[in-house]
PDB file of C-alpha atoms in Angstrom:
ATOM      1  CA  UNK A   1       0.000   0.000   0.000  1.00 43.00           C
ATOM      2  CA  UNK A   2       1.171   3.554  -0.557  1.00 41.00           C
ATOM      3  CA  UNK A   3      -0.102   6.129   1.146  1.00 42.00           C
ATOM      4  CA  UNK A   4       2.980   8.758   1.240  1.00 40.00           C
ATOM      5  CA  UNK A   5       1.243  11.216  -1.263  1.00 42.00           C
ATOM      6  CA  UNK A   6      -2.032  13.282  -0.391  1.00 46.00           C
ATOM      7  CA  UNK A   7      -3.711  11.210  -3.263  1.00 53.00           C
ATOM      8  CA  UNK A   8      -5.835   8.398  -2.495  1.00 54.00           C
ATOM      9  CA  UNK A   9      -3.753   5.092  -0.830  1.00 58.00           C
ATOM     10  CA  UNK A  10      -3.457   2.638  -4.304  1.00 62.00           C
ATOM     11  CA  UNK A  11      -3.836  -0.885  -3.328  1.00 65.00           C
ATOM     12  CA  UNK A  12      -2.325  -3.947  -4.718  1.00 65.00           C
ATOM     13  CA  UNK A  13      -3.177  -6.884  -3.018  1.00 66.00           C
ATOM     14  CA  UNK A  14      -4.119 -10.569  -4.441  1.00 65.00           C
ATOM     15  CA  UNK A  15      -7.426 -11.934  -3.638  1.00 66.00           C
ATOM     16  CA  UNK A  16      -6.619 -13.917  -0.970  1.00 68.00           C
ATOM     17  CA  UNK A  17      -5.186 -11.158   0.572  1.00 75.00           C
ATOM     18  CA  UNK A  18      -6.913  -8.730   2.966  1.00 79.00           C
ATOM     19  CA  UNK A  19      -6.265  -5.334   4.707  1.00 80.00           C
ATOM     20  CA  UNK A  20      -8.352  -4.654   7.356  1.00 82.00           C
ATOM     21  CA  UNK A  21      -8.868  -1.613   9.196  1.00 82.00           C
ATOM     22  CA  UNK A  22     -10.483  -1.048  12.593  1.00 83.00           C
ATOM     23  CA  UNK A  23     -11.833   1.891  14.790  1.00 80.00           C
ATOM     24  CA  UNK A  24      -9.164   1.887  17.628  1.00 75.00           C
ATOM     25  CA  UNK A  25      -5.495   1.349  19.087  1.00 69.00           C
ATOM     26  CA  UNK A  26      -6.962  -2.493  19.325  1.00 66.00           C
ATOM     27  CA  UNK A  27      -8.594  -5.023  17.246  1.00 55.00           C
ATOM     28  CA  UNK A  28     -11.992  -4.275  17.995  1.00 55.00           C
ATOM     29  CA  UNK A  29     -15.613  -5.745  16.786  1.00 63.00           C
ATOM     30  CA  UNK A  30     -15.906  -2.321  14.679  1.00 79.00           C
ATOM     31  CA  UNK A  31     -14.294  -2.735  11.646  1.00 83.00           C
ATOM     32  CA  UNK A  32     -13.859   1.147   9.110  1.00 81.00           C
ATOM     33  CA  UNK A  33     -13.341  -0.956   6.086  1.00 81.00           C
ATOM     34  CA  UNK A  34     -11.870  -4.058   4.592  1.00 81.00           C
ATOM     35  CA  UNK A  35     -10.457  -4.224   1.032  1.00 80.00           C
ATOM     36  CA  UNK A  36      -8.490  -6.569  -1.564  1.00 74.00           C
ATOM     37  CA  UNK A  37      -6.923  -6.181  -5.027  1.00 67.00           C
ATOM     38  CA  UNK A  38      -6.463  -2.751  -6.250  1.00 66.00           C
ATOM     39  CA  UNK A  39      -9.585  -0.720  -4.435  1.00 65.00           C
ATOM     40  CA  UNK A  40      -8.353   1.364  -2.212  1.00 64.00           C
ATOM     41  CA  UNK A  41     -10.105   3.673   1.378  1.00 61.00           C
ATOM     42  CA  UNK A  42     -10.894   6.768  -0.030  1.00 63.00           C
ATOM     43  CA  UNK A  43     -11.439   8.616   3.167  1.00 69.00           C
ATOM     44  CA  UNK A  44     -12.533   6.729   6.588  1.00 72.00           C
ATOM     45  CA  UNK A  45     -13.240   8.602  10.393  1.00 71.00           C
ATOM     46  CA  UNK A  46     -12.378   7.354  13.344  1.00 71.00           C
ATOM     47  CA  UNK A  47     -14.027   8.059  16.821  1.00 71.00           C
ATOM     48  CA  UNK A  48     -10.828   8.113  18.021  1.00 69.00           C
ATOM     49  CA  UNK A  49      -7.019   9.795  17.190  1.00 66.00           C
ATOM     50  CA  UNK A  50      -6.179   5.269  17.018  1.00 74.00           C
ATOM     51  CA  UNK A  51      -6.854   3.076  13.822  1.00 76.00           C
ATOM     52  CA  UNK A  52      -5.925  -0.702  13.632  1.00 82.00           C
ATOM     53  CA  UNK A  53      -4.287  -1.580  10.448  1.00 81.00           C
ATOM     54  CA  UNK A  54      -4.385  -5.729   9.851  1.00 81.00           C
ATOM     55  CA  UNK A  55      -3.038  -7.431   7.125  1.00 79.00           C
ATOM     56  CA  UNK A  56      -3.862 -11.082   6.448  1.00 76.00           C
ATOM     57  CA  UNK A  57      -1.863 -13.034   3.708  1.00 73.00           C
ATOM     58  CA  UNK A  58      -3.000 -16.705   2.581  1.00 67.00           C
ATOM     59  CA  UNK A  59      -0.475 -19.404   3.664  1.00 60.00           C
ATOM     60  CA  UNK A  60      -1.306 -21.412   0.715  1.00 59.00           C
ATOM     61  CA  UNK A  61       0.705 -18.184  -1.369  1.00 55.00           C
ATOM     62  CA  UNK A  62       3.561 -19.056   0.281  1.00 53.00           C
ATOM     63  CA  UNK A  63       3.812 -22.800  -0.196  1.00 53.00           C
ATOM     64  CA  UNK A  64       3.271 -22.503  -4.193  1.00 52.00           C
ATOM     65  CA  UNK A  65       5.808 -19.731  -4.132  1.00 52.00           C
ATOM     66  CA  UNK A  66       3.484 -16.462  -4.852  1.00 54.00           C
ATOM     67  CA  UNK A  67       3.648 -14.900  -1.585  1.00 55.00           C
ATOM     68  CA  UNK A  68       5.315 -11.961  -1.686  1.00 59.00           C
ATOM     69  CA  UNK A  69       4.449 -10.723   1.942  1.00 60.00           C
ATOM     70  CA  UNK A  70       3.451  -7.159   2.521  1.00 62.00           C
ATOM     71  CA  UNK A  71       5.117  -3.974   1.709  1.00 65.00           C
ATOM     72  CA  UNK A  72       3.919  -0.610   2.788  1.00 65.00           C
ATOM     73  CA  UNK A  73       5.362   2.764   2.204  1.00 66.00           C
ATOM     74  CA  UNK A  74       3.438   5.936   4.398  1.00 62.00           C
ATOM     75  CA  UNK A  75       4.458   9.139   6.280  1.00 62.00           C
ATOM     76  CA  UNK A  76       3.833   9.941   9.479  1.00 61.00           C
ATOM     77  CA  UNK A  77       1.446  13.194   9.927  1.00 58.00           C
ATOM     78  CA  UNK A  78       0.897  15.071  13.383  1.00 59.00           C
ATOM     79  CA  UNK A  79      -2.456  14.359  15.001  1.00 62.00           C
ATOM     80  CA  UNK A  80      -4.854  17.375  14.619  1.00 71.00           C
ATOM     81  CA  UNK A  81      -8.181  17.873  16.576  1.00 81.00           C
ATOM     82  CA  UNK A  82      -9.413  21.206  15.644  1.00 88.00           C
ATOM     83  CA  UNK A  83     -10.420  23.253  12.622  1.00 92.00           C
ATOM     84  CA  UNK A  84      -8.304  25.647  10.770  1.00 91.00           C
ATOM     85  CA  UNK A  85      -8.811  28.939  11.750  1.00 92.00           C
ATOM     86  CA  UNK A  86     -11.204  31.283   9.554  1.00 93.00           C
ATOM     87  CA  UNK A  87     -10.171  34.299   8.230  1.00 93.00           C
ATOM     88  CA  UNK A  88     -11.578  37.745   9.390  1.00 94.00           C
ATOM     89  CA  UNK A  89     -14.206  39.693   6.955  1.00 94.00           C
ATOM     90  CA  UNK A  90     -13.528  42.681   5.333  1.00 93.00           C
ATOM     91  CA  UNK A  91     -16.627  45.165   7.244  1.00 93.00           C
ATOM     92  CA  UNK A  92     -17.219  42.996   9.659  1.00 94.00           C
ATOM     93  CA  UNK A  93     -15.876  40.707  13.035  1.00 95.00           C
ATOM     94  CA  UNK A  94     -15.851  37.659  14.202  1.00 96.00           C
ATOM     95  CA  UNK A  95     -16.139  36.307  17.719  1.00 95.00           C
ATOM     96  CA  UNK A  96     -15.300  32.155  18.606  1.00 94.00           C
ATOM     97  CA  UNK A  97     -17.041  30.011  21.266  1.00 92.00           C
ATOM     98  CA  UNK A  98     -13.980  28.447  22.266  1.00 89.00           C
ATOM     99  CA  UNK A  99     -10.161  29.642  22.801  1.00 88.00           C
ATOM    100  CA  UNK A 100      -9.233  26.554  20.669  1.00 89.00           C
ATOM    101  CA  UNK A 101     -11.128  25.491  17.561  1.00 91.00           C
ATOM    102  CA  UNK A 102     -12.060  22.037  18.397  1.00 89.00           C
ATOM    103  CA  UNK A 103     -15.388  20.053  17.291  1.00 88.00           C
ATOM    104  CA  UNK A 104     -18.088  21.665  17.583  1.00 90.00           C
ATOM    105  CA  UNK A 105     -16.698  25.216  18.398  1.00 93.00           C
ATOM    106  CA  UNK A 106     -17.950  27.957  16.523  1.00 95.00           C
ATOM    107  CA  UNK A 107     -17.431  31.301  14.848  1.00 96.00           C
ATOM    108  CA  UNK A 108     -20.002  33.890  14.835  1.00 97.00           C
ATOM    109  CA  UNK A 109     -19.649  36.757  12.083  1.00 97.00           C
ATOM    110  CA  UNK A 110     -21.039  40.239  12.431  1.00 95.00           C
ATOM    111  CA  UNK A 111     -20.971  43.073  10.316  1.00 94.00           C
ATOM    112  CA  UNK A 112     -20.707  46.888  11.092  1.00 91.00           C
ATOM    113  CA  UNK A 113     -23.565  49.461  10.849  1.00 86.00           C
ATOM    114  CA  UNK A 114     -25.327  50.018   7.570  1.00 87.00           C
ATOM    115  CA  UNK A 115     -23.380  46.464   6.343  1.00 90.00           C
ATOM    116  CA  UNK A 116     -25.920  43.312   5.909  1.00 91.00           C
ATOM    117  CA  UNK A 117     -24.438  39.896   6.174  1.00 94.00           C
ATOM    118  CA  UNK A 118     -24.698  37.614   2.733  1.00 95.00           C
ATOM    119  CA  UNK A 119     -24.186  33.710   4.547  1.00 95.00           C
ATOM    120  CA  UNK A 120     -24.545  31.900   7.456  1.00 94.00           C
ATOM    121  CA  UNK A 121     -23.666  34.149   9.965  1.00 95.00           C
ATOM    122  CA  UNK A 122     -22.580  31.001  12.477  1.00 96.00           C
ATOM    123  CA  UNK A 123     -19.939  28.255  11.348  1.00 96.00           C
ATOM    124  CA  UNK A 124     -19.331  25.243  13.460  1.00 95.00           C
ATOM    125  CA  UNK A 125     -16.326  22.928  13.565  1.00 94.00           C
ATOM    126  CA  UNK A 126     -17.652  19.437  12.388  1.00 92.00           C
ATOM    127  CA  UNK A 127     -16.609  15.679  13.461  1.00 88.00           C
ATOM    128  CA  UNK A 128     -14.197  15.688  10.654  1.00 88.00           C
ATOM    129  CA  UNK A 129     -12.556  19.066  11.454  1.00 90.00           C
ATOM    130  CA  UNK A 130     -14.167  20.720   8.187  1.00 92.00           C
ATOM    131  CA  UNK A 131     -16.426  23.790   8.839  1.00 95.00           C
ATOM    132  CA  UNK A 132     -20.467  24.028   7.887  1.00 94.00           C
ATOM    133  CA  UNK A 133     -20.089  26.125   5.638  1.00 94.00           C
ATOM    134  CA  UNK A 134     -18.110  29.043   3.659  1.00 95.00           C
ATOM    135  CA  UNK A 135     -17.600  32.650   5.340  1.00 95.00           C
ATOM    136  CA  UNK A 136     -20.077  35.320   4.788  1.00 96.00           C
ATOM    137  CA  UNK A 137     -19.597  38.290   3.283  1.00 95.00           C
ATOM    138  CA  UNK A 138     -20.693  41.814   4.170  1.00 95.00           C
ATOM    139  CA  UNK A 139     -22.821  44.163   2.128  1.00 92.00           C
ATOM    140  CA  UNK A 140     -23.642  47.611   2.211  1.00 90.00           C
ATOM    141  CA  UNK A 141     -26.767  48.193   2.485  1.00 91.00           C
ATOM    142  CA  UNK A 142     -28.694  50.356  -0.225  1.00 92.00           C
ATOM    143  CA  UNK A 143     -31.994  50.662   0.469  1.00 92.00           C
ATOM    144  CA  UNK A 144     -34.229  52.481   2.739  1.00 93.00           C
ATOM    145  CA  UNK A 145     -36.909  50.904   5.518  1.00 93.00           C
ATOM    146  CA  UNK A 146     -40.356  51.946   5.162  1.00 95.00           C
ATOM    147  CA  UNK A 147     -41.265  55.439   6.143  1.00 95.00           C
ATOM    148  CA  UNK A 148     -44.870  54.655   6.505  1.00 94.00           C
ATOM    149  CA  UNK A 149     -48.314  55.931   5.715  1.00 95.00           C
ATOM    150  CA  UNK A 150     -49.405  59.308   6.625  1.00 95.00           C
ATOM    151  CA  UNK A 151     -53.205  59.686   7.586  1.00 94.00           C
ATOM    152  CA  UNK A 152     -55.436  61.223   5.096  1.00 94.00           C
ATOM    153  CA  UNK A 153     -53.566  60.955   2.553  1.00 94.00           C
ATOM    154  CA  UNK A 154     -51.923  58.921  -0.490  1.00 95.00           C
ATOM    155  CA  UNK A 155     -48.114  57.765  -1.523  1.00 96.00           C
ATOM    156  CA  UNK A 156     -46.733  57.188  -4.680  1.00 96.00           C
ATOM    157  CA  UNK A 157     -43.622  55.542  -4.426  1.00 96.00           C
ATOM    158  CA  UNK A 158     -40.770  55.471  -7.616  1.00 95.00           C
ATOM    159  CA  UNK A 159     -39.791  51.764  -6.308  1.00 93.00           C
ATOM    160  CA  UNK A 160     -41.487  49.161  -3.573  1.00 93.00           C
ATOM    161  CA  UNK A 161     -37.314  47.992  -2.978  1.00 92.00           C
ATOM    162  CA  UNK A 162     -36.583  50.883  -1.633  1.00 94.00           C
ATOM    163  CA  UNK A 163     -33.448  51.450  -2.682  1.00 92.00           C
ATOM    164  CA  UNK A 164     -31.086  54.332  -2.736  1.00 92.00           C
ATOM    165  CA  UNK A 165     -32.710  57.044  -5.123  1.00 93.00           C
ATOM    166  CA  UNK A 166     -36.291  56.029  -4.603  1.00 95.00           C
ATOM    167  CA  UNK A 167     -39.097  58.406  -4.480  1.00 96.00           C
ATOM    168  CA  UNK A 168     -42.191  58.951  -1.954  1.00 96.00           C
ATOM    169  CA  UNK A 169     -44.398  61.623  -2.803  1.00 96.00           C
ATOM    170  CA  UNK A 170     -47.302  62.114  -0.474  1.00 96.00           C
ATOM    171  CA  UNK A 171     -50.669  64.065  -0.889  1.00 95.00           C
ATOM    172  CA  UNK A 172     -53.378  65.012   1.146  1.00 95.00           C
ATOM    173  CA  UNK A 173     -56.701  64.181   1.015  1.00 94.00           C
ATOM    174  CA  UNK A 174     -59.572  67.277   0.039  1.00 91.00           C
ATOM    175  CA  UNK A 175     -59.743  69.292   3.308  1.00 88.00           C
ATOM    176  CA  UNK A 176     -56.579  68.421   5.084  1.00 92.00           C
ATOM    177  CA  UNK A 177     -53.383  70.060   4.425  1.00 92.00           C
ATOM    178  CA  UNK A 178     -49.357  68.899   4.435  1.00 93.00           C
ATOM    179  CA  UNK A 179     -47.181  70.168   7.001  1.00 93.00           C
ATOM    180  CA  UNK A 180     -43.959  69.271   6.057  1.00 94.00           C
ATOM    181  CA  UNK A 181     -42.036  68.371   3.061  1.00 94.00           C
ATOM    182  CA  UNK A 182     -44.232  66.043   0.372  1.00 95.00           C
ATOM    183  CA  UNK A 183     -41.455  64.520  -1.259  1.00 96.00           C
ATOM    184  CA  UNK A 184     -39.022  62.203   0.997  1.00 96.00           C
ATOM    185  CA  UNK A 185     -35.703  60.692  -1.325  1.00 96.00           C
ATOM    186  CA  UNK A 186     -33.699  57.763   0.525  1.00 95.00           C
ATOM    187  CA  UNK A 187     -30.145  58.188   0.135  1.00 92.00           C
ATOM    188  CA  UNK A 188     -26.650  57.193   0.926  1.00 88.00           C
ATOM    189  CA  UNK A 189     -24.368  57.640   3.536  1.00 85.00           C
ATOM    190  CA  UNK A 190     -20.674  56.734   4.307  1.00 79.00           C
ATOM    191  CA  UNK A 191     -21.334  55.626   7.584  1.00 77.00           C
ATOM    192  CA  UNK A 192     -24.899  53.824   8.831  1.00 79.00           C
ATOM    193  CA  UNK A 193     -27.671  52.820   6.341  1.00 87.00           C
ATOM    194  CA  UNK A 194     -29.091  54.796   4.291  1.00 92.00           C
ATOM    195  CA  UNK A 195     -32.082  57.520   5.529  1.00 93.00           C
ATOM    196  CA  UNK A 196     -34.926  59.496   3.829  1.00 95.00           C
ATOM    197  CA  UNK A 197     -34.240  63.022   3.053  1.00 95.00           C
ATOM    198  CA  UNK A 198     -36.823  64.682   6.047  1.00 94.00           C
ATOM    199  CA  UNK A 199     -39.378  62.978   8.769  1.00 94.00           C
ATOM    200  CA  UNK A 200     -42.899  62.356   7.474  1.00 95.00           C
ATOM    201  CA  UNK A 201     -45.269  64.663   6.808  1.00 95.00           C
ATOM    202  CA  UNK A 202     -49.071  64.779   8.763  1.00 94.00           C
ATOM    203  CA  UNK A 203     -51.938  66.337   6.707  1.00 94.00           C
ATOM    204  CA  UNK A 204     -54.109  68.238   8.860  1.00 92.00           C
ATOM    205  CA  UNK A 205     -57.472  69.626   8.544  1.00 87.00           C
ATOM    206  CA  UNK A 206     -57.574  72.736   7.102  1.00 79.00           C
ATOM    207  CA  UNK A 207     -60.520  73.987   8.961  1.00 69.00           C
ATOM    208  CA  UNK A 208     -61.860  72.088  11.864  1.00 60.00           C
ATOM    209  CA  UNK A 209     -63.576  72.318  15.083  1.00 57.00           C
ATOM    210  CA  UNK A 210     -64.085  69.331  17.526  1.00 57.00           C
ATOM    211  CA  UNK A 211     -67.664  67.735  17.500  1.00 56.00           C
ATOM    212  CA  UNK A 212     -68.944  67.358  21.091  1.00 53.00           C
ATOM    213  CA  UNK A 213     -70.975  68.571  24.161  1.00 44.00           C
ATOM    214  CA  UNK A 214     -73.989  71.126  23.101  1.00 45.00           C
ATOM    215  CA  UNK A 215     -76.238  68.804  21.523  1.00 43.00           C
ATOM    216  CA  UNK A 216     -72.894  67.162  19.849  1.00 45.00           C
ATOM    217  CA  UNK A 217     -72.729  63.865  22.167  1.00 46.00           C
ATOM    218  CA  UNK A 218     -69.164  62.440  23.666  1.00 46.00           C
ATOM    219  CA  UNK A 219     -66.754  60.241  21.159  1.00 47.00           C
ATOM    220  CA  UNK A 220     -66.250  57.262  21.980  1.00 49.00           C
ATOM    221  CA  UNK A 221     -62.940  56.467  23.983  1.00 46.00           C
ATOM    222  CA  UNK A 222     -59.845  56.363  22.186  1.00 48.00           C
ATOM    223  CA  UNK A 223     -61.195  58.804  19.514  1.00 54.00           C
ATOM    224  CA  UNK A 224     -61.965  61.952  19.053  1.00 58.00           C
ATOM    225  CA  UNK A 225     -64.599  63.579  15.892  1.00 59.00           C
ATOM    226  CA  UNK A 226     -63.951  66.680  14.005  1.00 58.00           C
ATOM    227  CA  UNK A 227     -65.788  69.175  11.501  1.00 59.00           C
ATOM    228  CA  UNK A 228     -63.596  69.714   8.614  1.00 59.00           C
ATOM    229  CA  UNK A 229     -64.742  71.590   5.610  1.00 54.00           C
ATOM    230  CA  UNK A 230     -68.157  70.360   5.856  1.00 51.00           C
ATOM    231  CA  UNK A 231     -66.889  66.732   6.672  1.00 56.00           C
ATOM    232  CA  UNK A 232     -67.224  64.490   9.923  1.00 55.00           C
ATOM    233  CA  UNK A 233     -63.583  63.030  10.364  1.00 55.00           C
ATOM    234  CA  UNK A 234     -62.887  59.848  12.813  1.00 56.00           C
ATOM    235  CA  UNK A 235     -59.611  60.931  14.504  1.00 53.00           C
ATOM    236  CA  UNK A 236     -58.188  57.678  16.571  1.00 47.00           C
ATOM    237  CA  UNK A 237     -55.923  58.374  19.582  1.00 43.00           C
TER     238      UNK A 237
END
């Protein structure tokens, strides 16, 4: 067998020859694999840093002059237990769960303000020292959350992403007028996510007077009812 190159071991064994290999520093009921002629391990895991390498030649070989014995040509490698170490993220941090990266530690990514992270955010060091997955990635962010709706009135919006640039233009409903500006425009900033241009408008009533007492009755609780421009309006507290 040679095993001395990071390619797979190549096998070359006879058929009444067999290589055996077992779970352990002893020759133990659980057996990894067990191969003859050319076919080779491609990649076994042990439940512990031991494996059991047995080789069994038929006798018979010998006494008709085939058997050749066993020769097998490896390198020694240093025993490893924990997971290489990730690299840091360009925007971004990374915290671990453990001070060494053994299974089942893991690495938890974060990015900075106005950054969104693209990936699992949490990697964990698996039984066979690999990670779950790939590093994230941060990425700005380029959009803008949703302002809202402003009573009384409508919204056009440029583009329902949201995204730098966009649009909302508000008007008022007949009778109520805007205080502040009608047009918000979400954009960029070097620092933080991106923000709308001003704070939303209201629309108020242009003329109004509240409804109650003198014949008028009492709202109900929580709301309040107003004359405006020859309109009843429902105002909600």
């Amino acid at each position: 067998m040679n095993a001395a190159s990071p390619s797979p071991p190549s096998l070359n064994l006879s058929n009444s020859d067999i290589l055996t290999i077992y779970d352990g520093d002893e020759v133990m009921p659980h057996i990894l694999g067990q191969y003859l002629g050319s076919s080779g391990p491609q990649k076994l895991y042990s439940s512990t840093p031991d494996l059991t390498i047995q080789f069994h030649s038929d006798p018979a070989g010998l006494i008709f002059g085939k058997g050749q014995g066993f020769i097998m040509n490896y390198i020694e490698v240093s025993r490893n237990d924990s997971c290489s170490d990730l690299p840091e993220i360009q925007n971004g941090w990374k915290t671990t769960s453990h001070t060494e990266l053994v299974r089942g530690a893991r690495i938890t990514y974060q990015c900075d303000p106005g950054y969104d992270i693209v990936g699992s955010d949490t990697l964990t060091c698996q039984w066979d020292l690999s990670w779950s997955s790939d590093p994230p990635f941060c990425e700005k962010i380029m959009y803008c959350t949703d302002p809202g709706e402003v009573d009384h009135s409508t919204r056009l919006i440029s583009d329902p992403v949201l995204l730098v640039g966009t649009t909302i233009q508000y008007s008022c409903d007949p009778g109520f007028v805007l205080e502040g500006s009608s047009l918000l425009t979400c954009y960029s900033r070097e620092t933080g996510t991106p923000i709308w241009t001003s704070r939303l408008p209201r629309c108020v009533c242009e003329s109004c007077w509240l409804l109650g007492g003198n014949g008028g009755g009492i709202p109900p609780l929580g709301s309040a009812l107003y004359f405006c421009n020859h309109r009843t309006v429902a105002n909600m507290h």
